Coordinates of N, CA and C in Angstrom, one line a residue:
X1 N -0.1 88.6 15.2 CA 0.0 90.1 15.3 C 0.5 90.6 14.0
X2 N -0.3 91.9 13.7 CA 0.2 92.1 12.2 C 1.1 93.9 12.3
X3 N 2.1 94.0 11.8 CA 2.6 95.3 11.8 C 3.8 95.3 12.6
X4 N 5.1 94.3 11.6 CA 6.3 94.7 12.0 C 6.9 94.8 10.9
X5 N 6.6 96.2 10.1 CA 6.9 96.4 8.5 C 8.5 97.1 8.9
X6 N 9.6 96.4 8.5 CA 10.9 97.3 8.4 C 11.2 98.3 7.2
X7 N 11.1 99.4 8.1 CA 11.6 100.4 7.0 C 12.8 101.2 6.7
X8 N 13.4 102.1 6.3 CA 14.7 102.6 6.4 C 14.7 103.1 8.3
X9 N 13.9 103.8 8.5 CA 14.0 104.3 9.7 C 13.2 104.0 10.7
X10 N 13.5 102.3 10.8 CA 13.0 101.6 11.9 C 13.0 101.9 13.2
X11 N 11.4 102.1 13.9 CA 12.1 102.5 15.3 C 11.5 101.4 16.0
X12 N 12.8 100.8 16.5 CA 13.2 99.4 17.5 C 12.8 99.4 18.7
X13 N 12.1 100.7 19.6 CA 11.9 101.0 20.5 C 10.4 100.1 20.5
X14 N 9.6 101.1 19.7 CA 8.4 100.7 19.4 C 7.9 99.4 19.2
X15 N 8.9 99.0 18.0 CA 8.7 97.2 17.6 C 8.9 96.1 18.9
X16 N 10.1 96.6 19.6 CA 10.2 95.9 20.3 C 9.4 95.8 21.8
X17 N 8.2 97.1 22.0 CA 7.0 97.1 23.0 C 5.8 96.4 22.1
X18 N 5.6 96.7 21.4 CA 4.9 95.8 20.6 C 4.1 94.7 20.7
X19 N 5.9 93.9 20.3 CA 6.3 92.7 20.4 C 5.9 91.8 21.9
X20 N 6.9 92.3 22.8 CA 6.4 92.0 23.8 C 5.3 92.2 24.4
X21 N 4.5 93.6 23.9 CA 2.9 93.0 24.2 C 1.9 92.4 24.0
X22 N 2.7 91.7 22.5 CA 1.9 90.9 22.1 C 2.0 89.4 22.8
X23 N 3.3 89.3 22.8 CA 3.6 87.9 23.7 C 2.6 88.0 25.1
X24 N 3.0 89.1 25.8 CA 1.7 88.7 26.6 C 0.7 88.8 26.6
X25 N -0.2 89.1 25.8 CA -1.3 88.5 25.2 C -1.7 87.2 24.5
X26 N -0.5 86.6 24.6 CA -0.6 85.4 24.0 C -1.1 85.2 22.2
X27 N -0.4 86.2 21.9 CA -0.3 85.9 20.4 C 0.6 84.5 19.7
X28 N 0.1 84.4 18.7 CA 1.0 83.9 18.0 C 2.4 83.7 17.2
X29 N 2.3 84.8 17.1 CA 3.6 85.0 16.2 C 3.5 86.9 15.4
X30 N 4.5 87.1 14.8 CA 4.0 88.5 14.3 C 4.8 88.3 12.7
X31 N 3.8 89.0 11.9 CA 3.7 89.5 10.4 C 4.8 90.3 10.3
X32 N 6.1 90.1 9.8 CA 6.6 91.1 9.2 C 6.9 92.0 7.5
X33 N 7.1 92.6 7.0 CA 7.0 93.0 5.5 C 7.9 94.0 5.4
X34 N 8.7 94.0 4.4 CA 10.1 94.8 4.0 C 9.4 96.0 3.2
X35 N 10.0 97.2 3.5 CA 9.9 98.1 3.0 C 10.9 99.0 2.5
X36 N 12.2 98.4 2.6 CA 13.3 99.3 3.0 C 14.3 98.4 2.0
X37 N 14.6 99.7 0.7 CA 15.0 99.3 -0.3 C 16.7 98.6 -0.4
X38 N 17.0 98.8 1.0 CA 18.5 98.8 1.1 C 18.2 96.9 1.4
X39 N 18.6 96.2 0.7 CA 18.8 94.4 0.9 C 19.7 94.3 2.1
X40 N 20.7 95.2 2.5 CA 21.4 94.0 3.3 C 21.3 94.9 4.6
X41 N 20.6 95.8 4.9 CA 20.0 96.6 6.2 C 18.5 95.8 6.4
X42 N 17.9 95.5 4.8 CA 16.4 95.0 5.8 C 16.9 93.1 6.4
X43 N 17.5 92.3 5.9 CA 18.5 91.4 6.1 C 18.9 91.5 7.7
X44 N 19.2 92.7 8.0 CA 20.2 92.6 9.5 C 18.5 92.7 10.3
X45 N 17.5 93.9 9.8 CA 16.5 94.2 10.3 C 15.7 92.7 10.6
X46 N 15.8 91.9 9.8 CA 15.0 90.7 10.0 C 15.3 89.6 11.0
X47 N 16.8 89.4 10.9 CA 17.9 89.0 11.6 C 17.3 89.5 13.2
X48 N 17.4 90.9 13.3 CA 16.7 91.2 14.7 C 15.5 90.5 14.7
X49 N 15.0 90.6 14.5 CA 13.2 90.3 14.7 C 13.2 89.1 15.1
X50 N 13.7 88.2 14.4 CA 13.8 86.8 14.2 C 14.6 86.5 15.7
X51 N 15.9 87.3 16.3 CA 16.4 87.3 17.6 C 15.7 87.3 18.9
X52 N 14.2 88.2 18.0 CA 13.9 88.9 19.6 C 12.3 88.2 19.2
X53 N 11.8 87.6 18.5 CA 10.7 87.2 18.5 C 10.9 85.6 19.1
X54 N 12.1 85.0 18.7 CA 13.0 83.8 19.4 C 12.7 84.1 20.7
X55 N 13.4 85.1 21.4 CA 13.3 85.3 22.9 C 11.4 85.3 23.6
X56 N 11.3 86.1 23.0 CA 9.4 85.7 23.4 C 8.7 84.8 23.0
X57 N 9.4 83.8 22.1 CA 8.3 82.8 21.7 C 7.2 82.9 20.9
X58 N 7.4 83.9 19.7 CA 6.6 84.6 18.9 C 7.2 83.8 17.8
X59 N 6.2 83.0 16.7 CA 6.9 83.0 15.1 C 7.2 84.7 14.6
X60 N 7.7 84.1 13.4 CA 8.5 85.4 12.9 C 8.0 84.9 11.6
X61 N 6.8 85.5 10.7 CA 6.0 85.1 9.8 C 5.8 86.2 8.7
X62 N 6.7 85.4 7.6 CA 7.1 87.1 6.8 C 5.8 86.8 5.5
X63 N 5.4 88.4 5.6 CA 4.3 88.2 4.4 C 4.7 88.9 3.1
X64 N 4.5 88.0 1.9 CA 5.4 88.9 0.5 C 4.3 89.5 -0.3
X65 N 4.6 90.3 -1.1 CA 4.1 91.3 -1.6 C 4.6 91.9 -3.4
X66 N 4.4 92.1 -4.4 CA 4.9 92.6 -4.9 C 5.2 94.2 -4.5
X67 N 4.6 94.7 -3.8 CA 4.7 95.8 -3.3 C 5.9 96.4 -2.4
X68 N 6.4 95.0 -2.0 CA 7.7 95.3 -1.3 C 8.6 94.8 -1.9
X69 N 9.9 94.5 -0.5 CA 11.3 93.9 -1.5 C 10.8 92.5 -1.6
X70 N 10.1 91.9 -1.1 CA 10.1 90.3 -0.9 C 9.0 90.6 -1.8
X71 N 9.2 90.1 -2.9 CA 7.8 89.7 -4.2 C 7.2 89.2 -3.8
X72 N 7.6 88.1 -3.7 CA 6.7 86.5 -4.0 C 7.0 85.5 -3.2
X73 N 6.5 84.9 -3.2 CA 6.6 82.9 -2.4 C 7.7 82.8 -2.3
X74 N 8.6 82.6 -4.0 CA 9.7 81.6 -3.6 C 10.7 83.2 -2.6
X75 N 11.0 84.2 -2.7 CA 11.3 85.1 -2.4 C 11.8 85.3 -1.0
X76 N 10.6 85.2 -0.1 CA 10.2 84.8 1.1 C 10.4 83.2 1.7
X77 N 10.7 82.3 0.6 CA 10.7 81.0 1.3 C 12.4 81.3 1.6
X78 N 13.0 82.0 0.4 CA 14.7 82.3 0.3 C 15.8 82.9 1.5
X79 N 14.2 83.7 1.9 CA 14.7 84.4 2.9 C 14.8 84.1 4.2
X80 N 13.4 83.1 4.2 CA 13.8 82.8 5.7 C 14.6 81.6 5.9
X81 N 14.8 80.7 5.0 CA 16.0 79.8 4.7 C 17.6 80.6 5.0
X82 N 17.4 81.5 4.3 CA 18.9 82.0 5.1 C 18.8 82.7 6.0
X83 N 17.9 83.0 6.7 CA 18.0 83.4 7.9 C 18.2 82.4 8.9
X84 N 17.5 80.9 8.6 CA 18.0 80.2 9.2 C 17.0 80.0 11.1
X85 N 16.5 81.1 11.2 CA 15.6 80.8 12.0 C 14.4 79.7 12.1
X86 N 14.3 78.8 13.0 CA 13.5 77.6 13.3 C 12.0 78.0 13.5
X87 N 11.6 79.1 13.8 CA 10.4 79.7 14.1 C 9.8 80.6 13.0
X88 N 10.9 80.4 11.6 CA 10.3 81.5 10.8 C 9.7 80.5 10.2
X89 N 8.5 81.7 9.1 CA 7.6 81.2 8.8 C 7.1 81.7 7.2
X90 N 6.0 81.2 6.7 CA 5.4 82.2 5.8 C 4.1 82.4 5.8
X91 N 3.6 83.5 5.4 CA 2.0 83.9 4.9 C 1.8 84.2 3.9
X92 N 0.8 83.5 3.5 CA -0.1 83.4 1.8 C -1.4 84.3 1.6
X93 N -0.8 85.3 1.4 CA -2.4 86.0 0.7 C -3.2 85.8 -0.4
X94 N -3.7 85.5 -0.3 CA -3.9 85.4 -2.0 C -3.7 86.2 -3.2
X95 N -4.6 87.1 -2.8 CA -4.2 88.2 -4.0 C -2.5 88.6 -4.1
X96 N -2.0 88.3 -3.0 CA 0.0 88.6 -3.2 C 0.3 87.3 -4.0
X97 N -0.1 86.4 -4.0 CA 0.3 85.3 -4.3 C -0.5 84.7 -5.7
X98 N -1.3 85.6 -6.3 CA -1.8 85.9 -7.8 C -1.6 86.3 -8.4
X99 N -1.4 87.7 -8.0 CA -0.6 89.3 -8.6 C 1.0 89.0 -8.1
X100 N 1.4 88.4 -8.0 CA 3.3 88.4 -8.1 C 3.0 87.5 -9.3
X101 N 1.8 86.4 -9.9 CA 2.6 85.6 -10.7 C 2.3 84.1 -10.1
X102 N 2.2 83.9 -9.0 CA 2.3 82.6 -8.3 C 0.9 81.8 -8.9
X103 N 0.6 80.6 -8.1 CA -0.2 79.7 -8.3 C -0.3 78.8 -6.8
X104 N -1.8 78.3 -6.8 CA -1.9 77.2 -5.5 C -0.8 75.9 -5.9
X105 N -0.2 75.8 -7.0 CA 0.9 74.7 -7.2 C 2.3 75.0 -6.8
X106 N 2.5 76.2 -6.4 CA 3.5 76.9 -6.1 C 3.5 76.5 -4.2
X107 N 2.7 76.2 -3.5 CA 2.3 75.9 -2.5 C 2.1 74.6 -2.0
X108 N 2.6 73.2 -3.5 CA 2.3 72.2 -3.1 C 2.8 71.1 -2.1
X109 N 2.5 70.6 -1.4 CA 3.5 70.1 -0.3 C 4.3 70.8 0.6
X110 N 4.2 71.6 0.4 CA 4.7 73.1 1.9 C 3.5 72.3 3.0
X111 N 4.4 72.5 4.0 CA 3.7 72.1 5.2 C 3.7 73.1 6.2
X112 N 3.1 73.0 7.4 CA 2.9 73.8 8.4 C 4.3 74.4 9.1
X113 N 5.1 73.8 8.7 CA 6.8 74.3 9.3 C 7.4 75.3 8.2
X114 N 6.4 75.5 7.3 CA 6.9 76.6 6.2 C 5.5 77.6 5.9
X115 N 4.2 77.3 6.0 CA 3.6 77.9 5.7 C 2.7 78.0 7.2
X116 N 2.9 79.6 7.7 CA 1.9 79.5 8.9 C 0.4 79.7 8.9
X117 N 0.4 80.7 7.6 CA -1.1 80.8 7.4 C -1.5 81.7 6.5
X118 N -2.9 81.9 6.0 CA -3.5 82.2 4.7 C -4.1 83.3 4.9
X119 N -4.5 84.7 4.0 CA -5.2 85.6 4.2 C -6.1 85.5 2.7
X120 N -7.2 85.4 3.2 CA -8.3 84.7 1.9 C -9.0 86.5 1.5
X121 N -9.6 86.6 -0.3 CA -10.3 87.5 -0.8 C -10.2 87.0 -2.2
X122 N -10.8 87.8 -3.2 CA -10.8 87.3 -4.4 C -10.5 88.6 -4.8
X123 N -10.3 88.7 -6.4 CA -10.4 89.6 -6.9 C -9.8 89.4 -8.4
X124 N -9.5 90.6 -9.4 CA -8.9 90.2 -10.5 C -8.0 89.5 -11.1
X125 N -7.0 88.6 -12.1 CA -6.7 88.2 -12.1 C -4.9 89.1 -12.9
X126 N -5.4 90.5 -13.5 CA -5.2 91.1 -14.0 C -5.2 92.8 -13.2
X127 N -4.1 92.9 -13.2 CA -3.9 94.7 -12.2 C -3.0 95.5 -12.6
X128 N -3.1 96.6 -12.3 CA -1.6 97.5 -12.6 C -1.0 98.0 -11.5
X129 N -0.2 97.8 -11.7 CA 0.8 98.2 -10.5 C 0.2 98.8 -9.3
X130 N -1.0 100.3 -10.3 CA -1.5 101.6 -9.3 C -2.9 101.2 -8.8
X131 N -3.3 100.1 -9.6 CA -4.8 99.5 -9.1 C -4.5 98.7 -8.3
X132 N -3.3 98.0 -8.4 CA -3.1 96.6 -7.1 C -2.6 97.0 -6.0
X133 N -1.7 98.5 -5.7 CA -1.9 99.0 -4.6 C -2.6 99.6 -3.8
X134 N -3.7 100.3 -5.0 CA -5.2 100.8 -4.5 C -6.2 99.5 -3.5
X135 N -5.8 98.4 -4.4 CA -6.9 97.2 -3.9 C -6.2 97.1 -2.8
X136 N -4.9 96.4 -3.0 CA -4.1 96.3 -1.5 C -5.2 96.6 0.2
X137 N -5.5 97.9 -0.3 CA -5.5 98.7 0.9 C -7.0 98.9 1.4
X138 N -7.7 98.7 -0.1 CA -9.2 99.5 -0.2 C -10.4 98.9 -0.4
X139 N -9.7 98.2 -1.3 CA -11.0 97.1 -1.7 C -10.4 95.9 -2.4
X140 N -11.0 94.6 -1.7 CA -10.9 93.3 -2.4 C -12.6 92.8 -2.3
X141 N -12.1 91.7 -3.3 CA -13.7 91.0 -3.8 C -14.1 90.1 -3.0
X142 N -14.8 90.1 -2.4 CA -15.6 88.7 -1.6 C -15.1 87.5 -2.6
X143 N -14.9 86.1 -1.8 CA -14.7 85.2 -2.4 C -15.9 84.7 -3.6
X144 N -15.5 84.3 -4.5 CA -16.5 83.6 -5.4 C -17.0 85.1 -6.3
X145 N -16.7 86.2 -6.2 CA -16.7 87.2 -6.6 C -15.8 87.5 -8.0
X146 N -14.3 87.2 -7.8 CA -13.4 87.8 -8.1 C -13.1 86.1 -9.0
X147 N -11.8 86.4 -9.8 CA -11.2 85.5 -10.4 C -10.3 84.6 -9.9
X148 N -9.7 84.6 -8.7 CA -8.7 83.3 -8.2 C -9.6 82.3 -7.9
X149 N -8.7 81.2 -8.3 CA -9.2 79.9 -8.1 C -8.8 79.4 -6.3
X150 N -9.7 80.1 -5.8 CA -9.4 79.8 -4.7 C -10.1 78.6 -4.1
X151 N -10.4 77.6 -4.9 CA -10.6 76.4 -4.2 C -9.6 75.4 -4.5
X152 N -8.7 75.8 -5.7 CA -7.8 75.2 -5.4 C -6.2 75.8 -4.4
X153 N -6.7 77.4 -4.2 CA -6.0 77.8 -3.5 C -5.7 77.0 -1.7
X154 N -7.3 76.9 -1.2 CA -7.2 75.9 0.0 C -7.1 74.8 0.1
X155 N -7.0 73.9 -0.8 CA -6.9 72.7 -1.3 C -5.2 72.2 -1.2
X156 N -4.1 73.5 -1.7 CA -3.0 73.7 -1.3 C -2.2 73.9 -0.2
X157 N -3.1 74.0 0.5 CA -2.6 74.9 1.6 C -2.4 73.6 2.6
X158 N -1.3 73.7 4.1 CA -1.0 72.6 4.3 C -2.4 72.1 5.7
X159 N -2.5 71.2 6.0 CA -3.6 70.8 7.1 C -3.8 71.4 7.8
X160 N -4.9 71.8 8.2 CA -5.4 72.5 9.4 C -4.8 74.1 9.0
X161 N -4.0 74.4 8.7 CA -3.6 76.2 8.6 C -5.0 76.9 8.2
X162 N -4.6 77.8 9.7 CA -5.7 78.7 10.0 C -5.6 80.2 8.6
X163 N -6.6 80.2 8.3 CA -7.5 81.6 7.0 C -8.4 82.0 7.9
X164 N -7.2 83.7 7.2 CA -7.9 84.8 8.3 C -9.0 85.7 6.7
X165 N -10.0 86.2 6.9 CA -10.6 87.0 6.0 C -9.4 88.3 5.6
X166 N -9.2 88.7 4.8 CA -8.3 90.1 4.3 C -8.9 90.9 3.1
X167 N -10.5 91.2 3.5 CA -11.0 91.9 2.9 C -11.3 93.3 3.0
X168 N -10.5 94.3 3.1 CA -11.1 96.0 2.6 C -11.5 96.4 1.6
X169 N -13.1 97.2 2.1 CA -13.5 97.4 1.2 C -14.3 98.5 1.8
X170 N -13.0 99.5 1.9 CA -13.6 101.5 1.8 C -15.0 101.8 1.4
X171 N -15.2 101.2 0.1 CA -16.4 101.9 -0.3 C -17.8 101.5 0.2
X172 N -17.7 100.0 0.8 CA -18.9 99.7 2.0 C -18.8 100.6 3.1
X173 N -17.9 100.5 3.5 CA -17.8 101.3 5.1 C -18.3 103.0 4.9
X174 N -18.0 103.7 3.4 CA -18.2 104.7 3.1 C -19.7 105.0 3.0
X175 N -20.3 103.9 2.6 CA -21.7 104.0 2.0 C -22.6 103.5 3.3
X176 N -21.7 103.4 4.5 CA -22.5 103.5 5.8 C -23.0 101.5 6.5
X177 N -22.1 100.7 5.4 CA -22.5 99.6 6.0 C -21.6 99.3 7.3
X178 N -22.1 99.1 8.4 CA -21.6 98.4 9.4 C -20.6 97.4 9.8
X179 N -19.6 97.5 10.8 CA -18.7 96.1 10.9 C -19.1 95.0 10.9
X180 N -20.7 94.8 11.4 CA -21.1 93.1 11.3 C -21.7 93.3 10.1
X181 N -22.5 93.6 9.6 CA -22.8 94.0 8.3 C -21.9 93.9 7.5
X182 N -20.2 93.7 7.1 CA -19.7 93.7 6.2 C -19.1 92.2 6.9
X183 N -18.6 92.2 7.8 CA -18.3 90.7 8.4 C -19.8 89.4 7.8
X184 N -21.0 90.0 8.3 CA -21.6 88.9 7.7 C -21.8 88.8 5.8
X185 N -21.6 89.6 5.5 CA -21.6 89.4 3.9 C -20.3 88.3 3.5
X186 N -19.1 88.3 4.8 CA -17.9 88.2 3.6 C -18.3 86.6 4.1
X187 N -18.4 86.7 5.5 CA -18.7 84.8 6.2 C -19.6 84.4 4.7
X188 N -20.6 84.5 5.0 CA -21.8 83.8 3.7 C -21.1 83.6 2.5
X189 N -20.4 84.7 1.7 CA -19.6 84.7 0.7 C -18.8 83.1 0.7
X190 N -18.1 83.3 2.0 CA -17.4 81.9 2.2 C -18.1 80.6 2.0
X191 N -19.1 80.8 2.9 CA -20.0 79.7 3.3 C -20.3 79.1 1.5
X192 N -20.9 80.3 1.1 CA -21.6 80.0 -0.6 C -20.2 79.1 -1.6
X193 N -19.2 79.6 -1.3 CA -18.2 79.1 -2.1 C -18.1 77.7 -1.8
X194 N -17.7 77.9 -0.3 CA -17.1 76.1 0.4 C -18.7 75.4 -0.2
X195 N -20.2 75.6 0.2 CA -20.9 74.4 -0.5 C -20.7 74.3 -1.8
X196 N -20.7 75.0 -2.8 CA -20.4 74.7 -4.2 C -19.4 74.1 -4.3
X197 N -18.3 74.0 -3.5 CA -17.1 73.4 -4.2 C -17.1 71.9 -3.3
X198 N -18.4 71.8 -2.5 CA -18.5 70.5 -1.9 C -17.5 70.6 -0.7
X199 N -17.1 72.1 -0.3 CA -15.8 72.3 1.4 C -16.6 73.4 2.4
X200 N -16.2 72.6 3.5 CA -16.7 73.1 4.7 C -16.4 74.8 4.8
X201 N -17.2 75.2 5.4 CA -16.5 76.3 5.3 C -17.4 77.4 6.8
X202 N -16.3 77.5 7.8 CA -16.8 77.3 9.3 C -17.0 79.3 9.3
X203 N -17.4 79.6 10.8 CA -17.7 81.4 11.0 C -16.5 81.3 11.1

């Protein structure tokens, strides 16, 4: 489940119906992301999550960003280390984990007790601050498109961890293409990459 962003004026009410709806749906775990410039309020804020995501049996799977307080990898590995929770977790976007600076070597030997899971797209290698929030949100590249080395990115990654697609791209949906219509472009995209790089690459 994605969308437990802490912000200055978190409302706990909400996160915490959510949450619990999600558990009974049988989620996984839920995405969190800092937004809230104060360190040692988003700290207590995590601290909760991590309490109440414990109680439902939800990982607590923080995703980093330069866009937020939590940059990067090591940033996020720091964090959930002192938090100290057994269920927390991390998620690898790519593009967050290009654009902070990072590398698939930055990821080497992390295993499934630290890394829960991957959000796959391609794109530049090179952004500005105001273009990498625009892409963030709007548009990323189909794999094999864009510049990351993303066959050594999954190559990194630890066994079996599940890659979810994290491609928007506004200006398809603008120009009238369809949800399966942009779902089947990005599958193929994959598909085309994994044969050339000699890797499987499943719907």
């Amino acid at each position: 489940m994605d969308g437990a962003a802490l912000v200055p004026e978190t409302d706990w009410d909400d996160i915490t119906q959510r949450l619990e709806g999600a558990a009974e749906l049988g989620a996984r775990g839920v995405v969190t992301l800092s937004f809230d410039p104060d360190a040692g309020r988003y700290f207590e804020g995590y601290c909760r999550l991590g309490e109440l995501t414990g109680k439902l049996g939800l990982l607590l799977i923080v995703e980093f960003t330069p866009l937020s307080s939590i940059p990067d990898l090591a940033a996020a590995r720091a964090l959930v280390a002192r938090g100290g929770f057994a269920h927390a977790r991390v998620l690898v976007d790519a593009m967050h984990l290009f654009l902070s600076g990072g590398s698939p070597a930055d990821m080497a030997g992390l295993g499934g007790d630290v890394i829960s899971g991957a959000q796959f797209c391609d794109g530049p290698r090179q952004r500005t601050m105001e273009e990498y929030r625009h892409d963030a949100v709007n548009w990323r590249d189909l794999p094999g498109e864009g510049e990351y080395p993303l066959e050594d990115f999954v190559r990194a990654l630890p066994a079996g961890c599940p890659i979810a697609l994290e491609i928007p791209r506004t200006a398809d949906r603008a120009a009238g293409a369809l949800p399966m219509e942009r779902a089947r472009r990005a599958i193929e995209a994959c598909r085309r990459m994994g044969a050339a790089a000699g890797m499987e690459a499943g719907a």
